[in-house]
Amino acid sequence: TSATVQTVDFAGKTSGNVTYNATSNGSWQMTGSHTTSGTLTLTKGTLDTNGQTASWSTLSSSNANVRTLTLGASSITVDGSWTTTTTTNLTFNSNTSTITFSSSGIFSGGGLTFNNVSLTGATPEIAGANTFANLTRTGTASKTNTFELSSNQTITGTLTINGNSTVNRILVMSVTLGSARTLTAA
């Protein structure tokens, strides 16, 4: 509940679920890396990852509370899902961050603007009409890799789609059969 920024350092320990939920203008700044085998939830308040390295199973911040997520120059790996579907009252600062989405789950960006995002799972889906500075899709050693889109995506820099080999390619597809999707890239 403090209006003063509180520093958070997990001291190299792996945590379970972590929820940031300030009752009045609370603010947190990470001062060390953070690994969780559970869900990191930003319900209300301000979370600044402060350029730290993080590995989360799931990121969830999908509500109408006033909240701010600042990633700075952080390198973040998510191996479950990224859920910012409801972005009402969310201030999102991607800055120069890099997000590696290593899951075959759903990256629900909520129409936000991201810096560098890399998708490395077998069948990831991007939901929401998002904007990326650079978007990379790298396949695994499988013939069934897909890159699924529920909306059109805008890439202001470079779009890279790499299969694992000439045999293990990536099928780029719409989540809704018969609905075209557009990838607009610089």
Coordinates of N, CA and C in Angstrom, one line a residue, residues 20-21 41-45 60-67 83-90:
Y20 N 0.8 -9.1 -7.7 CA 1.0 -7.7 -7.3 C -0.4 -7.0 -7.4
N21 N -0.9 -6.6 -6.2 CA -2.2 -6.1 -6.1 C -2.2 -5.0 -5.1
T41 N 1.0 -12.3 -11.7 CA -0.2 -11.6 -11.9 C -0.1 -10.1 -11.5
L42 N -0.4 -9.2 -12.4 CA -0.4 -7.8 -12.0 C -1.9 -7.4 -12.0
T43 N -2.4 -7.2 -10.8 CA -3.8 -6.9 -10.7 C -4.0 -5.4 -10.6
K44 N -3.2 -4.7 -9.8 CA -3.4 -3.3 -9.6 C -2.0 -2.7 -9.1
G45 N -1.7 -1.5 -9.6 CA -0.4 -0.9 -9.1 C 0.6 -0.9 -10.3
S60 N -0.2 -12.7 -16.3 CA -1.6 -12.4 -16.4 C -1.8 -11.0 -15.8
S61 N -2.4 -10.1 -16.7 CA -2.8 -8.8 -16.2 C -4.0 -8.4 -17.1
S62 N -5.1 -9.0 -16.8 CA -6.3 -8.8 -17.7 C -7.5 -8.4 -16.8
N63 N -7.6 -7.1 -16.5 CA -8.7 -6.6 -15.7 C -8.9 -5.1 -16.1
A64 N -9.7 -4.4 -15.4 CA -10.0 -3.0 -15.6 C -9.4 -2.1 -14.5
N65 N -8.5 -2.7 -13.6 CA -7.9 -1.8 -12.6 C -6.8 -1.0 -13.2
V66 N -6.5 0.1 -12.5 CA -5.4 1.0 -13.0 C -4.1 0.3 -12.6
R67 N -3.3 0.0 -13.7 CA -2.0 -0.7 -13.5 C -1.0 -0.3 -14.6
T83 N -1.2 -13.2 -20.9 CA -2.6 -12.8 -21.0 C -2.7 -11.4 -20.6
T84 N -2.8 -10.5 -21.6 CA -3.2 -9.1 -21.4 C -4.4 -8.8 -22.3
T85 N -5.4 -9.7 -22.2 CA -6.5 -9.6 -23.1 C -7.3 -8.3 -22.9
T86 N -7.6 -8.0 -21.6 CA -8.3 -6.8 -21.2 C -7.3 -5.8 -20.8
T87 N -7.2 -4.7 -21.6 CA -6.1 -3.7 -21.4 C -6.7 -2.4 -20.9
T88 N -7.9 -2.4 -20.5 CA -8.5 -1.2 -19.9 C -7.7 -0.7 -18.7
N89 N -7.3 0.6 -18.7 CA -6.5 1.2 -17.6 C -5.1 0.6 -17.4
L90 N -4.6 -0.2 -18.4 CA -3.3 -0.7 -18.4 C -2.3 0.2 -19.2

